[in-house]
Amino acid sequence: MTIQRICCIGAGYVGGPTMAVIADRCPEIEVTVVDINQARIDAWNDADLSRLPVYEPGLDAVVGRARGRNLTFSTAVEATVASADMVFISVNTPTKTKGLGAGQASDLRWVEACARTVAKAATGHTIVVEKSTLPVRTAAAIKTILEAAQEDDQQRCFSVLSNPEFLAEGTAIRDLEAPDRVLIGGEDAASIEALAAVYSHWVDEAKILRTNLWSSELSKLTANAFLAQRISSINSVAALCEATGADVREVARAIGTDSRIGPKFLNAGPGFGGSCFQKDILNLVYLCRHFGLPEVADYWESVVALNTWQQHRIAQLVVQKLFGTVTGKRLAIFGFAFKADTNDTREAPAIRICGDLLEEGAQLAIHDPKVEPAQMARDLKQEAAAAADVLSGTGSWALAESVEEAVSGADAVLILTEWNVYRNLNWAELAGRMRKPAWLFDARAVADPAVVRAAGLTLWRVGDGED
Ligand code: NAD
Ligand code: UGA
């Protein structure tokens, strides 16, 4: 079975870049990415490649090569499904906000809608690939919907595969072009091999893992849980370092050189953000409780609890260090995205930390190289202020176009995202614009402590017991 036409439902952070790379590497396959969001599709079709809806280093070049050749972005969902022999489902699976499992379980309404669209529109043999991150056993629900459609029309048949995506934002193109592994779970060997053949255009055979459906679905949730657990572990150690005079970077190096532990994902910081870690762990917690494993649920839930605590802890210590009050004080926030090299702010640590500081009455001047002010307003649930309202003591925020503008008159700078531009700032010059005594709270440990101190700033660095 050779795949000639791929349809991907969902033109988001995963669907767009993943399909762009598949189209780039498989010029003989027609790849169409469809979405119900017209504005998003228009942005993917924008002639100006700097205006794609997702910012990822290298994405513009990949889209530039494939779009108009064998890569298309469209809102014609049903027509594209009808002509495809493989349909990826790459839609959002956020945490449910109400009803059964609210706050933990995944909201599968968009995935179910896709299954029903495929059931209605597909023709002939169609391989349906779960690309979204899903609770274990979701494939059973998708199969039930598709089998009902098959009974109505014997000309059609379906196979369901699980092919979770492991890309990280900011490095999506690199991760897609040189993945650690590609995971394909399924029951039908021919369908598994058809998808493996797509990836084998550029991925070594040894890196294409085949499993059963449930192992594949569960591996995605647990991979994210393990990664997030490392961050909560190192952040817990950071707090202990601050209390004892140790330095978390030295501890991370010491433990990370043990080859069984490894050096990656040991950067202490303001806690993990991003659309997936919290959502996927909470989903895992829900599944554990559902399957009668409350102790396992509690174990994973503590990873999220530690993360939330770390974010509140940082906001609280800023208040404490600034003489117990930030009411009416100007604070410069460097970085709003959940990590560097992305414009994504979903679950960004900055949201909770800025939220706490606004609650305390601070005036925030927020700088980020990629995040739009409209997004900040949505996240902070508050429009930008025309001017700082120092007298009323009500917390407010304003966009700063430059770091210089952000720090003018500020009592403190908080670095919340590790953008490269924050690594080698002229701290002497910036300090000169601030009100003394002035602080730098470096939650990402990107600034050079010696330079910061030489500039006359008082420094707090995450996990640094010397300050
Ligand atoms: P996203 O919100 O950026 O994109 C999802 C898109 O699906 C949206 O544009 C939405 O309009 C579209 N959509 C929803 N229902 C639709 C329907 N019925 N028909 C057509 N289009 C529809 O989401 P994302 O970040 O790309 O994540 C997608 C999935 O991939 C999630 O399950 C997520 O957990 C998983 N994932 C995300 C990442 C990441 O880095 N963002 C990494 C790995 C896995
Ligand atoms: C993460 C995983 O790394 C991907 O494999 C997975 O596909 C993806 O989730 C997903 O399922 O959505 P992503 O959230 O894009 O990718 O980014 P990460 O690099 O994992 O960073 C997540 C958060 O952890 C960021 O806020 C980052 O700043 C933080 N982090 C990461 C740390 O605080 N310390 C570290 O050492 C590493």
Tab-separated table of C-alpha atoms and ligand atoms in Angstrom, residues 133 165-170 220 224 227 231 234-235 264-277 280 338-339 349 418 444, ligand 2:
chain	number	residue	atom	x	y	z
A	133	THR	CA	-1.946	13.460	22.170
A	165	GLU	CA	4.349	13.683	17.985
A	166	PHE	CA	7.383	14.386	20.159
A	167	LEU	CA	8.491	17.730	18.692
A	168	ALA	CA	9.215	20.579	21.073
A	169	GLU	CA	8.281	24.112	20.149
A	170	GLY	CA	11.156	26.312	19.107
A	220	LYS	CA	3.235	9.836	24.610
A	224	ASN	CA	5.792	14.103	28.727
A	227	LEU	CA	10.179	15.177	31.124
A	231	ILE	CA	11.848	19.831	35.746
A	234	ILE	CA	15.349	20.114	39.630
A	235	ASN	CA	13.122	23.022	40.715
A	264	LYS	CA	19.384	17.225	29.591
A	265	PHE	CA	16.258	18.799	31.068
A	266	LEU	CA	17.943	19.778	34.301
A	267	ASN	CA	17.642	23.550	33.954
A	268	ALA	CA	15.950	25.042	36.997
A	269	GLY	CA	13.613	27.893	36.154
A	270	PRO	CA	10.215	29.438	36.712
A	271	GLY	CA	8.502	26.094	36.175
A	272	PHE	CA	7.403	24.415	32.996
A	273	GLY	CA	4.854	25.988	30.703
A	274	GLY	CA	3.580	25.043	27.280
A	275	SER	CA	0.347	23.586	26.099
A	276	CYS	CA	1.111	19.997	26.932
A	277	PHE	CA	3.034	19.068	30.081
A	280	ASP	CA	-0.940	15.553	29.689
A	338	PHE	CA	6.716	29.817	27.748
A	339	LYS	CA	10.208	29.220	26.359
A	349	PRO	CA	5.106	30.761	33.758
A	418	GLU	CA	15.539	32.523	28.172
A	444	ARG	CA	16.301	31.526	33.943
B	2	UGA	C1	7.389	19.257	25.225
B	2	UGA	C2	8.261	18.021	24.966
B	2	UGA	O1	9.635	18.379	25.111
B	2	UGA	C3	8.017	17.456	23.570
B	2	UGA	O2	8.744	16.246	23.394
B	2	UGA	C4	6.524	17.179	23.399
B	2	UGA	O3	6.255	16.732	22.080
B	2	UGA	C5	5.745	18.442	23.659
B	2	UGA	O4	6.033	18.918	25.007
B	2	UGA	C6	4.260	18.251	23.607
B	2	UGA	O5	3.765	17.149	23.738
B	2	UGA	O6	3.615	19.298	23.472
B	2	UGA	P1	7.532	21.824	24.595
B	2	UGA	O7	6.469	21.975	25.631
B	2	UGA	O8	7.316	22.439	23.266
B	2	UGA	O9	7.800	20.266	24.316
B	2	UGA	O10	8.895	22.409	25.135
B	2	UGA	P2	10.000	21.901	26.166
B	2	UGA	O11	11.325	22.222	25.609
B	2	UGA	O12	9.773	20.512	26.608
B	2	UGA	O13	9.770	22.879	27.390
B	2	UGA	C7	8.609	22.799	28.197
B	2	UGA	C8	8.758	23.724	29.379
B	2	UGA	O14	9.731	23.232	30.273
B	2	UGA	C9	9.196	25.145	28.996
B	2	UGA	O15	8.486	26.075	29.785
B	2	UGA	C10	10.670	25.145	29.344
B	2	UGA	O16	11.182	26.415	29.628
B	2	UGA	C11	10.690	24.244	30.562
B	2	UGA	N1	11.996	23.609	30.807
B	2	UGA	C12	12.521	22.728	29.920
B	2	UGA	C13	12.672	23.901	31.984
B	2	UGA	O17	12.189	24.697	32.822
B	2	UGA	N2	13.870	23.288	32.222
B	2	UGA	C14	14.418	22.403	31.349
B	2	UGA	O18	15.514	21.874	31.640
B	2	UGA	C15	13.729	22.129	30.169
